[in-house]
Structures are given as structure tokens and as C-alpha cells.
Amino acid sequence: MASVDRHRHITDAVRRAGQLSVAELAEQTGTSEMTVRRDLELLAEQGLLERYRGGARSVLLRGEEPPFALRANDGVEVKQRIAAAVAEMIADGEAVVIDAGTTCLAVARALAHRRLTVMPLSLHATNALVGAPQLRLLLPGGEPRPGELALTGPLAEASLAALRFDTAVIGCCGLTAANGLTAYDLADAAIKRAAIAAAHRVIVVAEAAKLSRTALALVAPATALQAVVTADDAPDEEVDALKALGVAVRQV
Amino acid sequence: MASVDRHRHITDAVRRAGQLSVAELAEQTGTSEMTVRRDLELLAEQGLLERYRGGARSVLLRGEEPPFALRANDGVEVKQRIAAAVAEMIADGEAVVIDAGTTCLAVARALAHRRLTVMPLSLHATNALVGAPQLRLLLPGGEPRPGELALTGPLAEASLAALRFDTAVIGCCGLTAANGLTAYDLADAAIKRAAIAAAHRVIVVAEAAKLSRTALALVAPATALQAVVTADDAPDEEVDALKALGVAVRQV
DNA sequence: AGGTTCGAACAAAAAATATGTTTGCTATGT
DNA sequence: ACATAGCAAACATATTTTTTGTTCGAACCT
């Protein structure tokens, strides 16, 4: 088993079981306990799990959003498909603001080689875009939230307020026709709202699971959105409800 | 010869000679031409030299500032000494704005583990500071200049105008008592000016060579500075002239 | 107190990287 | 257009780096 596969197995196994002993993981992966310990140290550093003497436990289980590093490895393919679809919807020369989050990071990557003006709202996306020769890169100010590296706060809001974009690509924690676009983090929600206000067209990216979820902070009602790009396993009733509100839904 | 030594040798040799053939470099380094070609491709990518058919030429020679990657490997030790001295001058809890440039990057690294509020003016420094647990990191907006990754433009200036710092750590391209603090890039100069205006105390970092140089854009007269940290091989007459203007000069 | 877990240190194994050679292609100058 | 030097892909080899397992003393929990 290659080390990255083993890491994934450990992460998944711990997530499923809630907690697991080092010995158990060593047996499952067919490696020594020392290797498992080294892996756990690594994964704990990345925030993928929590270490305790003798084993590791999952960091989920609470009502919170899982950490960035955990989401980053989930459904990579789906995110790339969504990102490719979004990239198709954006014309060369546009000014685009790209939200934080893993799906939006995929969008940023898909746009890196394009001739565009882009303002990413996270440092992950920023790092993916620096050095792109054709791209005009604009950064908002703000305070990067640990892990997520999403830029938030008054400086970020002021940066957005000073600009007008053709398109905003927004991620979310929840989106339903009834409850609108929602986010777990209040500061994030404020930034999303500012980005939406600064853009002529709003495209929301959301994996299927998001369409049956509602998070704490309301960002905007669904009627404020022009388009939603989601996966083809999205629940039909939500898709239909969104369409009924005049939102263009694209499933890939 | 290890590959990194060879890279340094090639970079230096090309810089000294202005231009050199692949064959010449292969002989000098005792490697095959293929290896030299691969090295040149790598170094050219980093902007350390310019490739042409049959060899490579230096990217300097004009009145311009050498590219970031080139300066980054020069006088690393001196920069670290200067950075350590600056770190000593800053008290825990301060709010600090750190300019772009290689010396200021060293300062950022020296402050990473401290309990401070820091606004770096370049993405290089930002990347050095993300993840520092005790540090409150603030980003200005702006457009990152390629290579340098210095944040400039109206967004950056607006971010600075909205804040007040205890200390500004400023780099420069030239500093003399007569001509003041100067920079090559106009946009950079504007940012430095804004940072100085936003700070209660201004510390300038400058290797010895900077003290006998004057660049295009005036940032501020020497009287606007509180302190200068430089190396011990700085020219005495400049040091004395700065002291005569009431600037505290520290040589390390 | 006693067993368990941990982490440092080292050695072995595996993987990744760097290098050199060959070969066929491409660009450049005459 | 042609000759030549330079170049890059492909492959084999060598070198370095990374990963892994083992051992052993220290740290830790109950």
C-alpha cells in the first residue's frame, strides 16, 4: 500500500469508527505501529484527525464544518467537473471574484490559464493563481482564517465594496430553495454577501449534499442567484424548486 | 559538485561573464551539456538568467533592480543578522507592517513565532507567516507584482490608510542622508509611503550597498525615519550623515 | 509499581531524482 | 536549400532522498 493510500485509509477508517487504536490501524494497513504513529502525527498536524495516547479519533462528530484538509480530498473528481463547467460559463476578459472553499479552489485552478481579472477570496486560491501569465490577479485585504485561509473582516469587505465584478463564483455550506444560501461561519457569510453585492452575475457551486443542508448563517435568498452548478446526483426536488425560483441549474 | 552548488556556480559565472555557452559551462562544472541545459532551463524559469540558443546570458546589466530570485540568494547571512536585530527592537504585542523585498522577508521569518499583529506587504512574507499560531496576520489588498509578489495599487494603499501600526519595517533600493529613501518602482514607492504614514515608528533595513545608492522614486526624506539597521560594512560617512539627521543607526 | 505507549536513533529498503548517452528532430546561418 | 550546431525525448544508470521497520530507553497512565 502506497503511503498516500495508507493515509487515506487511516483517515477514512478513523472517521468511520470515530476512534481507532494504533495497533488496530497497523493491522488494517499491514504496516508497523511505528509507521502508523508517524502517519497519525502527520495527519493530526494537517488537522485531519486528533491524536490521543494509543490511537486517534475523528475531528468531526460535532455540528461544525469539517476542516479544509479533510474536505480537500473528498470528491475531487466531482469538484473538477463542476469547476470545468463553471469555467465554460465565464468568458475571456471578465472580472471574476472567487470565493474560498475547496470547490472554488478547483474553479480557480480551472481558470488559471485564462485571460481574466480574478480576485480570489482565499490564500489557497491565490497561491494557485500567482504566476499565471495572462491573469490579472487582485487580492482583497483581510485576515486569513487558519486552515481555510479565507480572507475575512472589514478590510476584505472594503476591498469588495470598492469593486464591481462581472461574475462571482460562490461556494456554500448549504443551499435550498426555502432557506437560501447558507454558511457555517458568520464572517464568511458577510464576505460572500459582499462578493454577491459586487457582482453582476452570481454562480454558486455546490456538491449534491449541500442541496439538502442548511447552515447557520444566511448569506442570500436563492432568488439572488443567477446560476447553480452541481453534480448529477443532486436531489431532483431541490433542483426543481431552485429552477422554479428562476435559478439556472446545471448538473454535471 | 552537488546540483545546488552547480546552480550557484552557473548563476554566478553567467552573471560575471555576461553570457556563456552551454559547452563552456559544461566544462566549468565538469558535467555533460545535457545537464547544463537542464540547469539553464530551471534557472531561466526562476528568472535567474535568460536562455538563448547555445548558452545563457545575465538578466542584469541594465539600470534595473535584479529579479527577486537573484537577490534572495545573495547575502543571506547578513540579511538574517539584520532581521534578528530588527526583531529585537520590536516588543511583543506590537502591530507591525513589513515591507516587500528579500531583507524584509527575513524579518518576517524572524517574527513568525512572536505574539504580534503583522501586515506583510508581499505574498512571500505572507506565506512565511501563515500558520504561525500566536500571530495575528492581516493582509492588505492589492495586485501582486510578478516575481516580487509585492502588493501594490489602490487597494493596498486603502488598506494601509485604514490602519495605524506601531512599527513599519521598510526595505529600500537606496538610502542616503542627502537623497532620502528611494525605490526603483513607482508603485512600490507609493506603498512604502503609505506604510510609513500609517506607522508610529519607521525602521529601515538596508544592506551596506544600499547606503551609497539612489534609486528613481523618492519615498521619504531621511528625517522621516526613526531607525536604520544595516551591516557593519556600511560606509562610515553615510552612517554619520544619517546620525547627524537624528536617525538611530544600528550596524550588525 | 507495572504495563503500555511513545519517540529518537539507526539500518535497510524502496522510491524519487539526477545524470549521462543515444537518437532523431529543429532552428539558424550561409 | 543545406549543413551544422543545438536541442529535447527516451532510456539506462547512478545517486540521493524518503520511507519503513526495529530496537531501546524514557515518558505516561492507571
Coordinates of C-alpha atoms (C1' of nucleotides) in Angstrom, one line a residue:
Chain A
M1 CA 0.0 0.0 0.0
A2 CA 1.5 3.3 -1.0
S3 CA 1.8 5.9 1.7
V4 CA -0.8 8.2 0.3
D5 CA -3.3 5.3 0.1
R6 CA -2.5 4.4 3.6
H7 CA -3.1 7.9 4.8
R8 CA -6.4 7.9 3.1
H9 CA -7.3 4.6 4.6
I10 CA -6.4 5.7 8.0
T11 CA -8.3 9.0 7.7
D12 CA -11.4 7.2 6.4
A13 CA -11.2 4.4 9.0
V14 CA -10.9 6.8 11.8
R15 CA -13.7 8.9 10.5
R16 CA -15.9 5.9 10.2
A17 CA -15.1 4.3 13.5
G18 CA -14.9 7.5 15.4
Q19 CA -11.7 6.4 17.0
L20 CA -9.2 3.6 16.5
S21 CA -6.1 2.3 18.2
V22 CA -2.6 2.4 16.7
A23 CA -2.5 -1.4 16.9
E24 CA -5.8 -1.7 15.0
L25 CA -4.6 0.6 12.3
A26 CA -1.3 -1.1 12.0
E27 CA -3.1 -4.4 11.4
Q28 CA -5.6 -2.9 8.9
T29 CA -2.8 -1.3 6.8
G30 CA -0.4 -4.2 7.2
T31 CA 2.4 -1.9 8.5
S32 CA 4.3 -1.5 11.7
E33 CA 2.9 0.6 14.6
M34 CA 5.8 3.0 14.2
T35 CA 4.6 3.8 10.7
V36 CA 1.1 4.3 11.9
R37 CA 2.3 6.7 14.6
R38 CA 4.3 8.7 12.1
D39 CA 1.2 8.8 9.8
L40 CA -1.0 9.9 12.7
E41 CA 1.4 12.6 13.6
L42 CA 1.3 13.9 10.1
L43 CA -2.4 13.7 9.7
A44 CA -3.0 15.3 13.1
E45 CA -0.8 18.2 12.0
Q46 CA -2.9 18.7 9.0
G47 CA -6.0 18.7 11.1
L48 CA -7.4 15.5 9.6
L49 CA -7.8 13.8 12.9
E50 CA -7.0 14.2 16.6
R51 CA -4.3 12.2 18.3
Y52 CA -4.5 10.7 21.7
R53 CA -2.3 8.2 23.5
G54 CA -2.8 4.8 21.9
G55 CA -4.8 5.9 18.9
A56 CA -6.6 8.7 17.1
R57 CA -10.1 10.0 16.9
S58 CA -12.1 11.8 14.3
V59 CA -12.4 15.5 14.5
L60 CA -16.0 15.6 13.1
L61 CA -19.0 14.5 15.0
R62 CA -19.9 18.0 16.1
G63 CA -22.2 20.2 14.2
E64 CA -19.2 22.0 12.7
E65 CA -17.8 22.1 9.2
P66 CA -15.0 19.5 8.7
P67 CA -11.6 21.1 8.4
F68 CA -10.3 22.3 5.0
A69 CA -7.7 19.5 4.7
L70 CA -10.4 16.9 5.1
R71 CA -12.8 18.3 2.5
A72 CA -9.9 18.9 0.1
N73 CA -9.5 15.2 -0.5
D74 CA -13.2 14.4 -0.8
G75 CA -14.9 14.1 -4.2
V76 CA -12.0 15.6 -6.1
E77 CA -13.4 14.4 -9.4
V78 CA -16.8 15.9 -8.9
K79 CA -15.3 19.2 -7.9
Q80 CA -13.2 19.2 -11.1
R81 CA -16.2 18.5 -13.2
I82 CA -18.1 21.3 -11.5
A83 CA -15.1 23.6 -11.9
A84 CA -14.8 22.8 -15.6
A85 CA -18.5 23.6 -16.1
V86 CA -18.1 27.0 -14.4
A87 CA -15.0 27.8 -16.4
E88 CA -17.1 27.2 -19.6
M89 CA -19.6 29.8 -18.3
I90 CA -17.0 32.5 -18.0
A91 CA -15.8 34.5 -21.0
D92 CA -12.3 35.8 -21.6
G93 CA -11.8 39.3 -20.3
E94 CA -14.3 39.0 -17.4
A95 CA -13.6 40.2 -13.9
V96 CA -14.3 37.4 -11.5
V97 CA -14.4 37.1 -7.8
I98 CA -13.8 33.5 -6.5
D99 CA -14.9 32.5 -3.0
A100 CA -13.0 30.4 -0.5
G101 CA -13.5 26.7 -0.1
T102 CA -12.4 23.6 -1.9
T103 CA -14.8 23.6 -4.8
C104 CA -13.9 27.2 -5.5
L105 CA -10.3 26.3 -5.4
A106 CA -10.9 23.9 -8.2
V107 CA -12.6 26.7 -10.1
A108 CA -9.5 28.9 -9.6
R109 CA -7.3 26.2 -10.9
A110 CA -9.5 25.8 -13.9
L111 CA -9.3 29.5 -14.7
A112 CA -5.5 29.9 -14.1
H113 CA -4.5 29.8 -17.8
R114 CA -7.3 32.1 -18.9
R115 CA -7.2 35.8 -19.7
L116 CA -9.2 37.2 -16.9
T117 CA -9.1 39.6 -13.9
V118 CA -9.5 37.5 -10.8
M119 CA -9.9 38.3 -7.1
P120 CA -9.7 35.1 -5.0
L121 CA -11.1 35.2 -1.5
S122 CA -8.7 32.7 -0.1
L123 CA -4.9 32.3 0.0
H124 CA -5.2 28.8 -1.3
A125 CA -6.7 30.1 -4.5
T126 CA -4.2 32.9 -4.5
N127 CA -1.3 30.5 -4.4
A128 CA -2.9 28.6 -7.2
L129 CA -3.1 31.7 -9.4
V130 CA 0.2 33.6 -8.8
G131 CA 2.5 33.2 -11.7
A132 CA -0.3 32.7 -14.2
P133 CA 1.0 34.9 -17.0
Q134 CA -2.3 36.1 -18.7
L135 CA -4.2 36.6 -15.5
R136 CA -4.6 39.9 -13.7
L137 CA -4.6 38.9 -10.0
L138 CA -6.3 41.2 -7.5
L139 CA -6.2 40.5 -3.8
P140 CA -8.6 41.6 -1.2
G141 CA -7.3 42.6 2.2
G142 CA -8.3 40.8 5.3
E143 CA -7.5 38.3 7.9
P144 CA -6.9 34.7 6.7
R145 CA -8.8 32.2 8.8
P146 CA -6.5 29.4 9.9
G147 CA -6.7 26.3 7.7
E148 CA -9.3 27.6 5.4
L149 CA -7.2 30.7 4.6
A150 CA -10.4 32.5 3.7
L151 CA -9.9 36.3 3.8
T152 CA -12.5 37.9 6.1
G153 CA -13.0 41.0 8.1
P154 CA -13.6 44.7 7.4
L155 CA -10.6 45.0 5.1
A156 CA -11.9 42.3 2.8
E157 CA -15.3 43.8 2.8
A158 CA -13.9 47.2 2.0
S159 CA -11.9 45.7 -0.9
L160 CA -15.1 44.1 -2.3
A161 CA -17.1 47.2 -1.8
A162 CA -14.7 49.2 -3.9
L163 CA -15.0 47.0 -7.0
R164 CA -17.6 45.6 -9.5
F165 CA -17.2 42.2 -11.0
D166 CA -18.9 40.5 -13.9
T167 CA -19.2 37.2 -12.1
A168 CA -19.0 35.9 -8.6
V169 CA -18.3 32.2 -8.1
I170 CA -19.6 31.4 -4.6
G171 CA -19.3 28.2 -2.6
C172 CA -21.6 27.4 0.3
C173 CA -22.3 25.1 3.2
G174 CA -26.0 24.8 2.4
L175 CA -28.3 25.8 -0.4
T176 CA -32.1 25.2 -0.6
A177 CA -34.9 27.0 -2.3
A178 CA -36.6 27.5 1.0
N179 CA -33.7 28.6 3.2
G180 CA -31.4 30.2 0.6
L181 CA -27.6 30.2 0.6
T182 CA -26.2 29.5 4.0
A183 CA -22.7 29.3 5.6
Y184 CA -21.3 28.0 8.9
D185 CA -19.1 30.9 9.6
L186 CA -20.6 34.4 10.2
A187 CA -17.5 36.2 8.9
D188 CA -17.6 34.1 5.8
A189 CA -21.2 34.8 5.3
A190 CA -20.6 38.5 5.4
I191 CA -17.8 38.2 2.8
K192 CA -20.0 36.1 0.5
R193 CA -22.7 38.7 0.8
A194 CA -20.3 41.5 -0.1
A195 CA -19.0 39.5 -3.1
I196 CA -22.5 38.9 -4.3
A197 CA -23.3 42.5 -4.0
A198 CA -20.2 43.4 -6.0
A199 CA -21.0 41.1 -8.9
H200 CA -23.4 41.3 -11.8
R201 CA -23.8 37.6 -12.1
V202 CA -23.7 35.0 -9.3
I203 CA -22.7 31.4 -9.9
V204 CA -23.0 29.1 -6.9
V205 CA -21.0 25.8 -6.9
A206 CA -22.3 23.1 -4.6
E207 CA -21.8 19.4 -4.4
A208 CA -25.0 17.4 -4.2
A209 CA -25.0 17.1 -0.4
K210 CA -25.1 20.8 0.0
L211 CA -28.6 21.0 -1.6
S212 CA -30.2 19.2 1.3
R213 CA -28.4 21.1 4.0
T214 CA -28.9 24.4 5.8
A215 CA -26.1 26.1 7.8
L216 CA -26.2 28.7 10.5
A217 CA -25.7 32.0 8.7
L218 CA -28.0 33.2 5.9
V219 CA -26.0 34.7 3.0
A220 CA -28.7 35.4 0.5
P221 CA -32.1 34.1 -0.6
A222 CA -32.0 31.7 -3.6
T223 CA -33.6 34.4 -5.7
A224 CA -30.4 36.4 -5.6
L225 CA -28.6 33.8 -7.6
Q226 CA -28.3 33.5 -11.4
A227 CA -26.9 30.0 -11.7
V228 CA -26.1 26.9 -9.7
V229 CA -23.6 24.3 -10.8
T230 CA -23.9 21.0 -9.0
A231 CA -23.4 17.3 -9.5
D232 CA -25.8 14.9 -11.3
D233 CA -26.7 13.1 -8.1
A234 CA -28.3 16.2 -6.7
P235 CA -31.9 15.7 -5.3
D236 CA -34.4 16.3 -8.0
E237 CA -36.9 18.1 -5.8
E238 CA -34.4 20.7 -4.8
V239 CA -33.2 21.2 -8.3
D240 CA -36.8 21.7 -9.4
A241 CA -37.5 24.1 -6.6
L242 CA -34.5 26.2 -7.5
K243 CA -35.4 26.2 -11.1
A244 CA -38.9 27.3 -10.1
L245 CA -37.3 30.4 -8.5
G246 CA -35.7 31.3 -11.8
V247 CA -32.2 30.0 -11.0
A248 CA -30.4 28.2 -13.8
V249 CA -29.3 24.8 -12.5
R250 CA -26.6 22.9 -14.3
Q251 CA -25.8 19.4 -13.3
V252 CA -22.5 17.7 -14.3
Chain B
M1 CA 29.7 19.0 -7.4
A2 CA 26.2 18.9 -5.9
S3 CA 23.4 20.2 -8.0
V4 CA 22.7 23.3 -5.9
D5 CA 26.4 24.3 -5.9
R6 CA 26.4 23.8 -9.7
H7 CA 23.4 26.0 -10.0
R8 CA 25.0 28.7 -7.9
H9 CA 28.2 28.4 -10.0
I10 CA 26.3 28.7 -13.2
T11 CA 24.3 31.7 -12.0
D12 CA 27.5 33.4 -10.8
A13 CA 29.5 32.6 -13.8
V14 CA 26.8 33.8 -16.2
R15 CA 26.4 37.0 -14.1
R16 CA 30.1 37.7 -14.2
A17 CA 30.7 36.9 -17.8
G18 CA 27.5 38.5 -19.0
Q19 CA 26.9 35.4 -21.2
L20 CA 28.3 31.9 -21.5
S21 CA 27.9 29.0 -23.8
V22 CA 26.5 25.6 -22.8
A23 CA 29.8 24.0 -23.7
E24 CA 31.8 26.4 -21.6
L25 CA 29.5 25.8 -18.6
A26 CA 29.7 22.1 -19.0
E27 CA 33.4 22.2 -18.9
Q28 CA 33.5 24.6 -15.9
T29 CA 31.2 22.4 -13.9
G30 CA 32.6 19.1 -15.1
T31 CA 29.2 17.8 -16.2
S32 CA 27.5 16.9 -19.5
E33 CA 26.0 19.5 -21.7
M34 CA 22.6 17.9 -21.2
T35 CA 22.8 18.6 -17.5
V36 CA 23.8 22.2 -18.1
R37 CA 20.8 22.6 -20.4
R38 CA 18.5 21.2 -17.8
D39 CA 20.0 23.5 -15.3
L40 CA 19.6 26.5 -17.5
E41 CA 16.0 25.7 -18.2
L42 CA 15.4 25.5 -14.5
L43 CA 17.3 28.8 -13.7
A44 CA 15.7 30.6 -16.6
E45 CA 12.3 29.5 -15.2
Q46 CA 13.2 31.1 -11.9
G47 CA 14.2 34.3 -13.7
L48 CA 17.9 34.0 -12.6
L49 CA 19.2 34.2 -16.2
E50 CA 18.0 34.4 -19.8
R51 CA 18.3 31.5 -22.1
Y52 CA 19.3 31.7 -25.8
R53 CA 20.3 29.1 -28.3
G54 CA 23.7 27.8 -27.3
G55 CA 24.0 29.4 -23.9
A56 CA 22.6 31.9 -21.4
R57 CA 23.0 35.5 -20.6
S58 CA 22.7 37.5 -17.4
V59 CA 19.5 39.4 -16.8
L60 CA 21.2 42.3 -15.1
L61 CA 23.3 44.8 -16.9
R62 CA 20.5 47.3 -17.2
G63 CA 19.7 50.0 -14.7
E64 CA 17.0 47.9 -13.2
E65 CA 16.7 46.1 -10.0
P66 CA 17.8 42.4 -10.3
P67 CA 14.9 39.9 -10.0
F68 CA 13.7 38.7 -6.7
A69 CA 15.1 35.1 -7.1
L70 CA 18.5 36.5 -7.7
R71 CA 18.6 38.8 -4.7
A72 CA 17.1 36.1 -2.5
N73 CA 20.3 34.0 -2.6
D74 CA 22.6 37.0 -2.0
G75 CA 24.0 37.8 1.4
V76 CA 21.6 35.5 3.2
E77 CA 23.6 35.7 6.4
V78 CA 23.8 39.5 6.5
K79 CA 20.0 39.6 6.0
Q80 CA 19.4 37.2 8.8
R81 CA 21.6 39.3 11.1
I82 CA 19.8 42.4 10.2
A83 CA 16.5 40.7 10.7
A84 CA 17.5 39.4 14.1
A85 CA 18.4 42.9 15.2
V86 CA 15.1 44.3 14.0
A87 CA 13.2 41.5 15.8
E88 CA 15.0 42.6 19.0
M89 CA 13.7 46.1 18.5
I90 CA 10.1 45.0 18.4
A91 CA 8.1 44.3 21.5
D92 CA 5.5 41.6 21.9
G93 CA 2.0 42.8 21.2
E94 CA 3.0 45.4 18.7
A95 CA 1.3 45.9 15.4
V96 CA 3.9 45.8 12.6
V97 CA 3.7 46.4 8.9
I98 CA 6.5 44.6 6.9
D99 CA 7.5 45.8 3.5
A100 CA 8.2 43.6 0.5
G101 CA 11.8 42.6 -0.5
T102 CA 14.2 39.9 0.5
T103 CA 15.5 41.6 3.6
C104 CA 12.1 42.2 4.9
L105 CA 11.2 38.6 4.2
A106 CA 14.0 37.7 6.6
V107 CA 12.4 40.0 9.1
A108 CA 9.1 38.3 8.7
R109 CA 10.6 34.9 9.3
A110 CA 12.3 36.2 12.4
L111 CA 9.0 37.4 13.7
A112 CA 6.9 34.3 12.8
H113 CA 6.9 32.8 16.3
R114 CA 6.2 36.1 18.1
R115 CA 3.0 37.3 19.6
L116 CA 2.3 40.2 17.2
T117 CA -0.1 41.7 14.7
V118 CA 1.6 41.7 11.4
M119 CA 0.7 43.0 8.0
P120 CA 3.1 41.8 5.3
L121 CA 3.2 43.8 2.1
S122 CA 4.2 40.8 -0.1
L123 CA 2.9 37.3 -0.6
H124 CA 6.3 35.8 0.0
A125 CA 6.2 37.1 3.6
T126 CA 2.6 36.1 3.8
N127 CA 3.4 32.6 3.0
A128 CA 6.2 32.6 5.6
L129 CA 3.7 33.8 8.2
V130 CA 0.5 31.7 7.6
G131 CA 0.1 29.1 10.2
A132 CA 2.1 30.9 12.9
P133 CA -0.1 30.2 15.9
Q134 CA 0.5 33.3 18.0
L135 CA 0.5 35.7 15.2
R136 CA -2.4 37.8 14.1
L137 CA -2.0 38.1 10.4
L138 CA -3.5 40.9 8.4
L139 CA -3.4 41.2 4.6
P140 CA -3.6 44.3 2.6
G141 CA -5.4 44.1 -0.7
G142 CA -3.7 44.9 -4.0
E143 CA -2.1 43.5 -7.1
P144 CA 0.9 41.2 -6.6
R145 CA 3.8 42.3 -8.8
P146 CA 5.2 39.2 -10.6
G147 CA 8.2 37.6 -9.0
E148 CA 8.4 40.1 -6.2
L149 CA 4.8 39.4 -5.1
A150 CA 4.7 42.9 -3.6
L151 CA 1.2 44.1 -3.1
T152 CA 0.6 47.4 -4.7
G153 CA -2.1 49.6 -6.1
P154 CA -5.1 51.5 -4.7
L155 CA -6.4 48.6 -2.7
A156 CA -3.2 48.2 -0.8
E157 CA -3.0 51.9 -0.2
A158 CA -6.5 51.9 1.1
S159 CA -5.8 49.0 3.4
L160 CA -2.9 50.9 4.9
A161 CA -4.7 54.2 5.1
A162 CA -7.3 52.4 7.3
L163 CA -4.9 51.3 9.9
R164 CA -2.3 52.5 12.4
F165 CA 0.8 50.5 13.2
D166 CA 3.3 50.7 16.0
T167 CA 6.2 50.0 13.7
A168 CA 6.9 49.9 10.0
V169 CA 9.8 47.8 8.8
I170 CA 10.7 49.1 5.4
G171 CA 13.2 47.9 2.8
C172 CA 14.7 50.1 0.1
C173 CA 16.7 50.3 -3.0
G174 CA 18.7 53.3 -1.9
L175 CA 19.1 55.4 1.2
T176 CA 21.3 58.4 1.7
A177 CA 21.1 61.4 4.0
A178 CA 21.1 63.7 1.0
N179 CA 18.6 61.9 -1.2
G180 CA 16.5 60.1 1.4
L181 CA 14.8 56.7 1.0
T182 CA 14.4 55.7 -2.7
A183 CA 12.9 52.8 -4.6
Y184 CA 13.1 51.7 -8.2
D185 CA 9.4 51.1 -8.7
L186 CA 6.9 53.9 -8.5
A187 CA 4.0 51.7 -7.3
D188 CA 6.3 50.3 -4.6
A189 CA 7.3 53.8 -3.5
A190 CA 3.7 54.8 -3.1
I191 CA 3.1 51.8 -0.8
K192 CA 6.2 52.4 1.2
R193 CA 5.0 56.0 1.7
A194 CA 1.6 54.8 2.8
A195 CA 3.1 52.3 5.2
I196 CA 5.4 55.0 6.7
A197 CA 2.4 57.3 7.1
A198 CA 0.5 54.6 8.9
A199 CA 3.2 53.8 11.4
H200 CA 4.4 55.5 14.5
R201 CA 7.9 54.3 14.2
V202 CA 9.8 53.5 11.0
I203 CA 12.7 51.1 10.9
V204 CA 14.6 50.8 7.6
V205 CA 16.6 47.7 6.8
A206 CA 19.4 48.2 4.2
E207 CA 22.4 46.2 3.3
A208 CA 25.6 48.2 3.1
A209 CA 25.4 48.7 -0.6
K210 CA 22.1 50.5 -0.4
L211 CA 23.6 53.3 1.6
S212 CA 25.6 54.6 -1.4
R213 CA 22.8 54.3 -3.9
T214 CA 19.9 56.3 -5.0
A215 CA 17.0 54.9 -7.0
L216 CA 14.4 56.6 -9.1
A217 CA 11.5 57.2 -6.8
L218 CA 11.7 59.3 -3.6
V219 CA 9.8 57.6 -0.8
A220 CA 10.6 59.9 2.1
P221 CA 13.4 62.1 3.3
A222 CA 15.8 60.5 5.8
T223 CA 14.4 62.7 8.6
A224 CA 11.1 60.8 8.4
L225 CA 12.9 57.7 9.7
Q226 CA 13.4 56.7 13.3
A227 CA 16.0 53.9 12.9
V228 CA 18.1 52.2 10.2
V229 CA 19.5 48.7 10.6
T230 CA 22.4 47.9 8.3
A231 CA 25.5 45.8 8.1
D232 CA 28.9 46.6 9.7
D233 CA 30.5 47.3 6.3
A234 CA 28.3 50.2 5.7
P235 CA 30.2 53.4 4.6
D236 CA 31.0 55.5 7.7
E237 CA 30.3 58.8 6.1
E238 CA 26.8 57.8 5.3
V239 CA 26.2 56.4 8.7
D240 CA 27.5 59.6 10.3
A241 CA 25.4 61.7 8.0
L242 CA 22.3 59.8 8.9
K243 CA 23.0 60.0 12.6
A244 CA 23.5 63.8 12.2
L245 CA 19.9 63.9 10.9
G246 CA 18.7 62.2 14.1
V247 CA 18.3 58.7 12.7
A248 CA 19.4 55.9 15.0
V249 CA 21.7 53.7 13.0
R250 CA 22.4 50.2 14.2
Q251 CA 25.2 48.1 12.4
V252 CA 25.3 44.3 12.8
Chain C
dA1 C1' 4.5 -0.2 40.5
dG2 C1' 3.8 -2.2 36.2
dG3 C1' 2.5 -2.4 31.7
dT4 C1' 1.8 0.3 27.7
dT5 C1' 2.8 3.9 24.5
dC6 C1' 6.0 6.9 22.6
dG7 C1' 9.8 8.8 20.1
dA8 C1' 14.7 9.0 19.0
dA9 C1' 18.3 6.5 16.5
dC10 C1' 19.8 3.6 13.4
dA11 C1' 19.8 0.3 9.4
dA12 C1' 17.6 -1.5 5.4
dA13 C1' 14.5 -1.0 1.6
dA14 C1' 12.1 1.5 -1.7
dA15 C1' 11.2 5.4 -4.3
dA16 C1' 12.3 9.5 -6.4
dT17 C1' 15.6 12.3 -8.6
dA18 C1' 19.6 13.5 -11.1
dT19 C1' 22.8 12.4 -14.7
dG20 C1' 24.8 10.8 -19.0
dT21 C1' 24.2 8.7 -23.6
dT22 C1' 22.0 8.0 -27.7
dT23 C1' 19.0 9.3 -31.3
dG24 C1' 16.2 11.9 -34.2
dC25 C1' 14.5 16.5 -34.9
dT26 C1' 14.7 21.7 -35.2
dA27 C1' 16.4 26.1 -35.7
dT28 C1' 19.9 29.0 -37.6
dG29 C1' 23.2 30.9 -40.6
dT30 C1' 25.2 30.9 -45.1
Chain D
dA1 C1' 18.3 24.6 -49.7
dC2 C1' 21.7 22.6 -47.0
dA3 C1' 24.9 21.8 -43.3
dT4 C1' 25.7 22.2 -38.7
dA5 C1' 25.1 23.1 -34.0
dG6 C1' 21.8 23.0 -30.6
dC7 C1' 18.1 20.8 -28.7
dA8 C1' 14.7 17.6 -26.4
dA9 C1' 12.8 12.9 -25.8
dA10 C1' 13.8 8.3 -24.3
dC11 C1' 16.1 5.3 -21.9
dA12 C1' 19.6 3.3 -18.6
dT13 C1' 22.3 4.1 -14.7
dA14 C1' 23.7 6.2 -10.6
dT15 C1' 22.8 8.9 -6.7
dT16 C1' 20.1 10.9 -3.2
dT17 C1' 16.2 11.2 -0.6
dT18 C1' 12.3 9.2 1.6
dT19 C1' 10.0 5.7 3.7
dT20 C1' 9.8 1.9 6.7
dG21 C1' 10.9 -1.4 10.4
dT22 C1' 13.5 -2.5 14.6
dT23 C1' 15.5 -1.6 18.9
dC24 C1' 15.7 0.6 23.2
dG25 C1' 15.3 3.9 26.9
dA26 C1' 12.1 7.5 28.6
dA27 C1' 7.5 9.1 29.4
dC28 C1' 2.9 8.2 30.6
dC29 C1' -1.3 6.4 32.5
dT30 C1' -3.8 3.7 35.7

